Amino acid sequence: MRSELLGESSAMQNVRQLIARVATLPTSVLITGQSGTGKEVAARSIHSLSDRANKRFVPVNCGAIPADMVESELFGHLKGAFTGAGRAREGLFLHAEGGTLFLDEIGELPYPLQSKLLRVLEDRSVRPVGSESEIPFDARFVFATNADLRKRAEEGTFRPDLFFRINVMAIHLPPLKDRENDVLSLAKFFVQELARQLGLPPVAIDDKVCSLLARHDWPGNIRELRNLIERAIVLGTFPNDLETFLHVSDGGGGSLADMERRYILSTLREAGGNRKEAARRLGISVRTIDRKIRKRA
């Protein structure tokens, strides 16, 4: 998995400088930004530059774990702690011992567990489900969200004390459309990388394709660009109707929320309406898909 943030725009240079500054410190980090901007890559970069680089990097998508299983997945459980617990499990917190624990979509963590996470951050110990004792552990915490946690805290859906605890050092990843000429350099990088991975010849990015890529607003950000390049390599060429495919027009593509919703709906169609598969391709939770679609319905 790639741990290097690509792009030479001033925005990305600032991000890399921040990462280099905090990587060697024990401070928890909150990475913010839209879906597809590379938050996990940033988290892996922090890990690879830290003194924990030779230990585990454990990514956890809080929105992808069923609500009734989150506590057991994170904290672990003893044998017989609940129906179906046929054996003990250490949990992902303890699995990350000595390394870095990356909690993605932290805004989707169920409210009752937020107070338990706060206690873990304060005490650096975990109490598995069904246990009466706590187990000390050492891991670096990196969080990520595409939600406005401050607003959620004000609305009462995210604990304010947890928000202030994890918001010690925030790093914001800019959307692809705000990254100057990074679109074209990333497109060329993905052409070479994906052609090598797929064992297929690279596709040419001519002047027309360059112009369309530069004009698109990329609601799906880097993930959308990568998916487009992979599709082109598989087919051997970019679509003849690339302008229509990208919804590029002189009049603009509507609001960011509208473009993001179109991208989600397009991915849903490609996945045959399977919301779980679409969520996997998009790197977000099914709940996030539902919320973003309902927002504009």
CSV table of C-alpha atoms in Angstrom, one decimal:
chain,number,residue,atom,x,y,z
A,1,MET,CA,0.0,0.0,0.0
A,2,ARG,CA,1.4,3.4,-1.0
A,3,SER,CA,2.4,5.7,1.9
A,4,GLU,CA,3.7,8.6,-0.2
A,5,LEU,CA,1.5,11.6,-0.8
A,6,LEU,CA,1.9,12.6,-4.5
A,7,GLY,CA,1.6,16.1,-6.0
A,8,GLU,CA,3.7,19.2,-6.2
A,9,SER,CA,1.0,21.8,-5.6
A,10,SER,CA,1.6,24.3,-2.8
A,11,ALA,CA,-1.3,22.8,-0.9
A,12,MET,CA,0.3,19.3,-0.9
A,13,GLN,CA,3.7,20.7,0.0
A,14,ASN,CA,2.2,22.2,3.1
A,15,VAL,CA,0.5,18.9,4.0
A,16,ARG,CA,3.8,17.0,3.7
A,17,GLN,CA,5.6,19.6,5.8
A,18,LEU,CA,2.9,19.2,8.6
A,19,ILE,CA,3.2,15.4,8.4
A,20,ALA,CA,7.0,15.5,8.7
A,21,ARG,CA,6.7,17.7,11.7
A,22,VAL,CA,4.2,15.6,13.6
A,23,ALA,CA,5.3,12.1,12.5
A,24,THR,CA,8.0,11.8,15.1
A,25,LEU,CA,5.8,13.0,18.0
A,26,PRO,CA,3.4,10.9,20.0
A,27,THR,CA,0.6,13.4,19.5
A,28,SER,CA,-2.7,12.1,18.1
A,29,VAL,CA,-3.6,13.4,14.6
A,30,LEU,CA,-6.9,14.2,13.0
A,31,ILE,CA,-6.9,14.1,9.2
A,32,THR,CA,-9.9,15.8,7.6
A,33,GLY,CA,-10.9,16.1,4.0
A,34,GLN,CA,-13.5,14.9,1.5
A,35,SER,CA,-13.8,11.2,0.5
A,36,GLY,CA,-11.1,10.1,-1.8
A,37,THR,CA,-8.5,12.8,-1.0
A,38,GLY,CA,-6.0,10.2,0.4
A,39,LYS,CA,-6.6,10.3,4.1
A,40,GLU,CA,-5.3,6.7,4.6
A,41,VAL,CA,-2.3,7.5,2.5
A,42,ALA,CA,-1.5,10.4,4.7
A,43,ALA,CA,-2.0,8.3,7.8
A,44,ARG,CA,0.4,5.7,6.4
A,45,SER,CA,2.9,8.4,5.7
A,46,ILE,CA,2.8,9.5,9.3
A,47,HIS,CA,3.4,6.0,10.4
A,48,SER,CA,6.3,5.4,7.9
A,49,LEU,CA,8.1,8.5,9.1
A,50,SER,CA,7.6,7.7,12.8
A,51,ASP,CA,9.7,5.6,15.1
A,52,ARG,CA,6.9,3.0,14.9
A,53,ALA,CA,7.5,2.3,11.2
A,54,ASN,CA,8.7,-1.2,11.8
A,55,LYS,CA,5.5,-2.0,13.8
A,56,ARG,CA,2.0,-2.6,12.6
A,57,PHE,CA,-0.2,0.0,10.9
A,58,VAL,CA,-3.8,-1.1,11.7
A,59,PRO,CA,-6.5,0.6,9.6
A,60,VAL,CA,-10.1,0.5,10.9
A,61,ASN,CA,-13.1,1.9,9.0
A,62,CYS,CA,-15.5,2.7,11.9
A,63,GLY,CA,-18.4,3.1,9.5
A,64,ALA,CA,-18.0,-0.3,7.9
A,65,ILE,CA,-18.3,-2.4,11.2
A,66,PRO,CA,-21.8,-3.3,12.2
A,67,ALA,CA,-22.8,-1.2,15.3
A,68,ASP,CA,-23.4,-4.3,17.5
A,69,MET,CA,-19.9,-5.6,16.7
A,70,VAL,CA,-17.8,-2.4,17.0
A,71,GLU,CA,-16.9,-2.8,20.7
A,72,SER,CA,-15.8,-6.4,20.3
A,73,GLU,CA,-13.8,-5.6,17.2
A,74,LEU,CA,-12.0,-2.7,18.8
A,75,PHE,CA,-11.7,-3.8,22.4
A,76,GLY,CA,-11.6,-7.6,22.0
A,77,HIS,CA,-13.6,-10.0,24.2
A,78,LEU,CA,-13.2,-13.0,26.4
A,79,LYS,CA,-14.5,-16.5,25.6
A,80,GLY,CA,-18.1,-16.7,26.4
A,81,ALA,CA,-18.5,-12.9,26.9
A,82,PHE,CA,-21.6,-13.0,24.7
A,83,THR,CA,-23.6,-15.4,22.5
A,84,GLY,CA,-21.3,-16.6,19.7
A,85,ALA,CA,-18.0,-15.7,21.5
A,86,GLY,CA,-16.6,-19.2,21.2
A,87,ARG,CA,-13.0,-18.0,21.7
A,88,ALA,CA,-11.2,-15.0,23.1
A,89,ARG,CA,-10.1,-12.2,20.8
A,90,GLU,CA,-7.6,-9.5,21.5
A,91,GLY,CA,-9.2,-6.8,19.4
A,92,LEU,CA,-7.7,-4.2,17.1
A,93,PHE,CA,-6.5,-1.9,19.8
A,94,LEU,CA,-4.2,-4.5,21.2
A,95,HIS,CA,-3.4,-5.8,17.8
A,96,ALA,CA,-1.8,-2.4,17.1
A,97,GLU,CA,0.5,-2.7,20.1
A,98,GLY,CA,3.7,-0.6,19.5
A,99,GLY,CA,2.4,0.6,16.1
A,100,THR,CA,-0.2,3.0,14.7
A,101,LEU,CA,-4.0,2.6,14.9
A,102,PHE,CA,-5.8,4.5,12.1
A,103,LEU,CA,-9.5,5.0,12.9
A,104,ASP,CA,-11.1,6.2,9.7
A,105,GLU,CA,-14.6,7.7,9.5
A,106,ILE,CA,-14.4,8.3,13.3
A,107,GLY,CA,-17.6,10.4,13.0
A,108,GLU,CA,-19.4,7.1,12.4
A,109,LEU,CA,-18.4,5.6,15.7
A,110,PRO,CA,-21.6,4.8,17.7
A,111,TYR,CA,-22.2,7.4,20.4
A,112,PRO,CA,-22.1,4.9,23.4
A,113,LEU,CA,-18.6,3.8,22.4
A,114,GLN,CA,-17.2,7.4,22.1
A,115,SER,CA,-16.9,7.7,25.9
A,116,LYS,CA,-15.1,4.3,26.0
A,117,LEU,CA,-12.7,5.5,23.3
A,118,LEU,CA,-12.1,8.7,25.3
A,119,ARG,CA,-11.2,6.6,28.3
A,120,VAL,CA,-8.8,4.6,26.2
A,121,LEU,CA,-7.1,7.7,25.0
A,122,GLU,CA,-6.8,9.0,28.5
A,123,ASP,CA,-5.7,5.8,30.3
A,124,ARG,CA,-3.9,4.0,27.4
A,125,SER,CA,-5.6,0.8,28.5
A,126,VAL,CA,-8.3,-1.5,27.1
A,127,ARG,CA,-11.0,-3.5,28.9
A,128,PRO,CA,-12.1,-6.4,26.6
A,129,VAL,CA,-15.8,-7.2,26.6
A,130,GLY,CA,-16.5,-9.6,29.5
A,131,SER,CA,-13.3,-8.7,31.4
A,132,GLU,CA,-13.1,-7.0,34.8
A,133,SER,CA,-9.5,-5.9,34.3
A,134,GLU,CA,-7.9,-3.4,31.9
A,135,ILE,CA,-4.9,-4.2,29.7
A,136,PRO,CA,-2.3,-1.4,29.2
A,137,PHE,CA,-1.1,-0.9,25.6
A,138,ASP,CA,0.9,1.5,23.6
A,139,ALA,CA,-0.1,2.7,20.1
A,140,ARG,CA,-0.2,5.9,18.1
A,141,PHE,CA,-3.7,7.1,17.2
A,142,VAL,CA,-4.5,8.7,13.9
A,143,PHE,CA,-8.1,9.6,13.1
A,144,ALA,CA,-9.8,10.6,9.9
A,145,THR,CA,-13.2,12.0,8.9
A,146,ASN,CA,-14.9,13.6,6.0
A,147,ALA,CA,-17.6,15.0,8.4
A,148,ASP,CA,-17.7,18.3,10.3
A,149,LEU,CA,-17.1,16.9,13.8
A,150,ARG,CA,-17.4,20.3,15.4
A,151,LYS,CA,-20.9,20.7,13.9
A,152,ARG,CA,-21.8,17.2,15.0
A,153,ALA,CA,-20.6,18.0,18.5
A,154,GLU,CA,-22.8,21.1,18.6
A,155,GLU,CA,-25.7,19.0,17.4
A,156,GLY,CA,-25.1,16.4,20.1
A,157,THR,CA,-24.3,13.4,17.8
A,158,PHE,CA,-20.6,13.5,18.6
A,159,ARG,CA,-19.1,13.9,22.1
A,160,PRO,CA,-17.5,17.4,22.5
A,161,ASP,CA,-14.9,16.0,24.9
A,162,LEU,CA,-13.8,13.4,22.4
A,163,PHE,CA,-13.7,15.9,19.6
A,164,PHE,CA,-11.4,18.2,21.6
A,165,ARG,CA,-9.3,15.2,22.7
A,166,ILE,CA,-8.6,14.0,19.1
A,167,ASN,CA,-8.4,17.5,17.6
A,168,VAL,CA,-5.0,18.2,19.0
A,169,MET,CA,-3.3,18.3,15.7
A,170,ALA,CA,-5.4,18.6,12.5
A,171,ILE,CA,-4.2,18.1,9.0
A,172,HIS,CA,-6.6,19.0,6.2
A,173,LEU,CA,-6.3,17.3,2.8
A,174,PRO,CA,-7.5,19.6,0.0
A,175,PRO,CA,-9.9,18.4,-2.7
A,176,LEU,CA,-8.2,17.5,-6.0
A,177,LYS,CA,-9.8,20.5,-7.8
A,178,ASP,CA,-7.9,22.8,-5.5
A,179,ARG,CA,-4.5,21.3,-6.2
A,180,GLU,CA,-3.4,23.3,-9.2
A,181,ASN,CA,-1.7,21.0,-11.8
A,182,ASP,CA,-1.7,17.9,-9.6
A,183,VAL,CA,-4.5,16.3,-11.6
A,184,LEU,CA,-2.3,15.8,-14.7
A,185,SER,CA,0.8,14.6,-12.8
A,186,LEU,CA,-1.4,12.2,-10.8
A,187,ALA,CA,-3.1,10.9,-14.0
A,188,LYS,CA,0.3,10.2,-15.6
A,189,PHE,CA,1.5,8.5,-12.4
A,190,PHE,CA,-1.6,6.3,-12.3
A,191,VAL,CA,-1.3,5.4,-16.0
A,192,GLN,CA,2.2,3.9,-15.4
A,193,GLU,CA,1.4,2.3,-12.0
A,194,LEU,CA,-1.9,0.7,-13.1
A,195,ALA,CA,-0.5,-0.5,-16.4
A,196,ARG,CA,2.3,-2.2,-14.6
A,197,GLN,CA,-0.1,-3.8,-12.0
A,198,LEU,CA,-2.5,-5.0,-14.7
A,199,GLY,CA,0.1,-6.1,-17.1
A,200,LEU,CA,-1.4,-4.0,-19.9
A,201,PRO,CA,0.0,-1.2,-22.1
A,202,PRO,CA,-0.4,2.3,-20.8
A,203,VAL,CA,-2.9,4.6,-22.5
A,204,ALA,CA,-2.0,8.0,-24.1
A,205,ILE,CA,-3.2,11.2,-22.5
A,206,ASP,CA,-3.5,13.5,-25.4
A,207,ASP,CA,-4.2,17.3,-25.3
A,208,LYS,CA,-8.0,16.8,-25.4
A,209,VAL,CA,-8.0,14.4,-22.5
A,210,CYS,CA,-5.6,16.7,-20.6
A,211,SER,CA,-8.0,19.6,-21.1
A,212,LEU,CA,-11.0,17.6,-19.9
A,213,LEU,CA,-9.2,16.3,-16.8
A,214,ALA,CA,-8.1,19.8,-15.9
A,215,ARG,CA,-11.6,21.2,-16.2
A,216,HIS,CA,-13.4,18.5,-14.2
A,217,ASP,CA,-14.2,19.2,-10.6
A,218,TRP,CA,-13.5,15.7,-9.3
A,219,PRO,CA,-16.2,15.2,-6.7
A,220,GLY,CA,-14.7,11.7,-6.0
A,221,ASN,CA,-11.2,13.3,-5.8
A,222,ILE,CA,-8.1,11.0,-6.2
A,223,ARG,CA,-10.2,7.8,-6.0
A,224,GLU,CA,-12.3,9.0,-8.9
A,225,LEU,CA,-9.3,9.9,-11.0
A,226,ARG,CA,-7.6,6.5,-10.3
A,227,ASN,CA,-10.8,4.6,-11.2
A,228,LEU,CA,-11.1,6.5,-14.5
A,229,ILE,CA,-7.5,5.7,-15.4
A,230,GLU,CA,-7.9,2.0,-14.5
A,231,ARG,CA,-11.0,1.8,-16.7
A,232,ALA,CA,-9.2,3.4,-19.6
A,233,ILE,CA,-6.3,1.0,-19.3
A,234,VAL,CA,-8.6,-2.0,-19.2
A,235,LEU,CA,-10.5,-0.7,-22.3
A,236,GLY,CA,-7.3,0.4,-24.0
A,237,THR,CA,-8.5,4.0,-24.4
A,238,PHE,CA,-10.4,6.8,-22.8
A,239,PRO,CA,-14.1,7.0,-23.7
A,240,ASN,CA,-14.9,8.9,-26.9
A,241,ASP,CA,-17.6,10.7,-24.9
A,242,LEU,CA,-15.2,11.5,-22.0
A,243,GLU,CA,-16.6,15.1,-21.8
A,244,THR,CA,-20.1,13.7,-21.1
A,245,PHE,CA,-18.8,11.0,-18.9
A,246,LEU,CA,-17.1,13.6,-16.7
A,247,HIS,CA,-20.1,16.0,-16.8
A,248,VAL,CA,-17.7,18.7,-18.0
A,249,SER,CA,-19.3,21.8,-19.5
A,250,ASP,CA,-18.6,25.5,-19.9
A,251,GLY,CA,-21.4,26.2,-17.5
A,252,GLY,CA,-19.9,24.2,-14.7
A,253,GLY,CA,-21.1,21.0,-13.1
A,254,GLY,CA,-23.3,22.3,-10.3
A,255,SER,CA,-22.6,22.4,-6.7
A,256,LEU,CA,-19.9,20.1,-5.1
A,257,ALA,CA,-22.7,18.2,-3.3
A,258,ASP,CA,-24.5,17.6,-6.7
A,259,MET,CA,-21.4,16.4,-8.3
A,260,GLU,CA,-20.5,14.1,-5.4
A,261,ARG,CA,-24.0,12.7,-5.5
A,262,ARG,CA,-23.7,12.0,-9.2
A,263,TYR,CA,-20.5,10.2,-8.7
A,264,ILE,CA,-22.0,8.1,-5.9
A,265,LEU,CA,-25.0,7.2,-8.1
A,266,SER,CA,-22.7,6.4,-11.0
A,267,THR,CA,-20.7,4.0,-8.8
A,268,LEU,CA,-24.0,2.5,-7.6
A,269,ARG,CA,-25.1,1.8,-11.2
A,270,GLU,CA,-21.7,0.3,-12.0
A,271,ALA,CA,-22.1,-2.0,-8.9
A,272,GLY,CA,-25.5,-3.1,-10.1
A,273,GLY,CA,-27.3,-1.3,-7.3
A,274,ASN,CA,-25.3,-3.2,-4.6
A,275,ARG,CA,-24.8,-0.5,-1.9
A,276,LYS,CA,-22.2,-2.6,0.0
A,277,GLU,CA,-20.1,-3.1,-3.2
A,278,ALA,CA,-20.4,0.6,-4.1
A,279,ALA,CA,-19.3,1.6,-0.6
A,280,ARG,CA,-16.2,-0.7,-1.0
A,281,ARG,CA,-15.3,0.9,-4.3
A,282,LEU,CA,-15.8,4.4,-2.9
A,283,GLY,CA,-14.0,3.7,0.4
A,284,ILE,CA,-16.9,5.0,2.5
A,285,SER,CA,-19.6,3.3,4.5
A,286,VAL,CA,-23.1,2.3,3.4
A,287,ARG,CA,-24.4,4.8,5.9
A,288,THR,CA,-22.4,7.6,4.3
A,289,ILE,CA,-23.8,6.7,0.9
A,290,ASP,CA,-27.4,6.7,2.2
A,291,ARG,CA,-26.9,10.1,4.0
A,292,LYS,CA,-25.4,11.8,1.0
A,293,ILE,CA,-28.1,10.6,-1.4
A,294,ARG,CA,-30.9,11.5,1.0
A,295,LYS,CA,-29.4,15.0,1.5
A,296,ARG,CA,-30.1,15.9,-2.1
A,297,ALA,CA,-33.3,13.8,-2.6
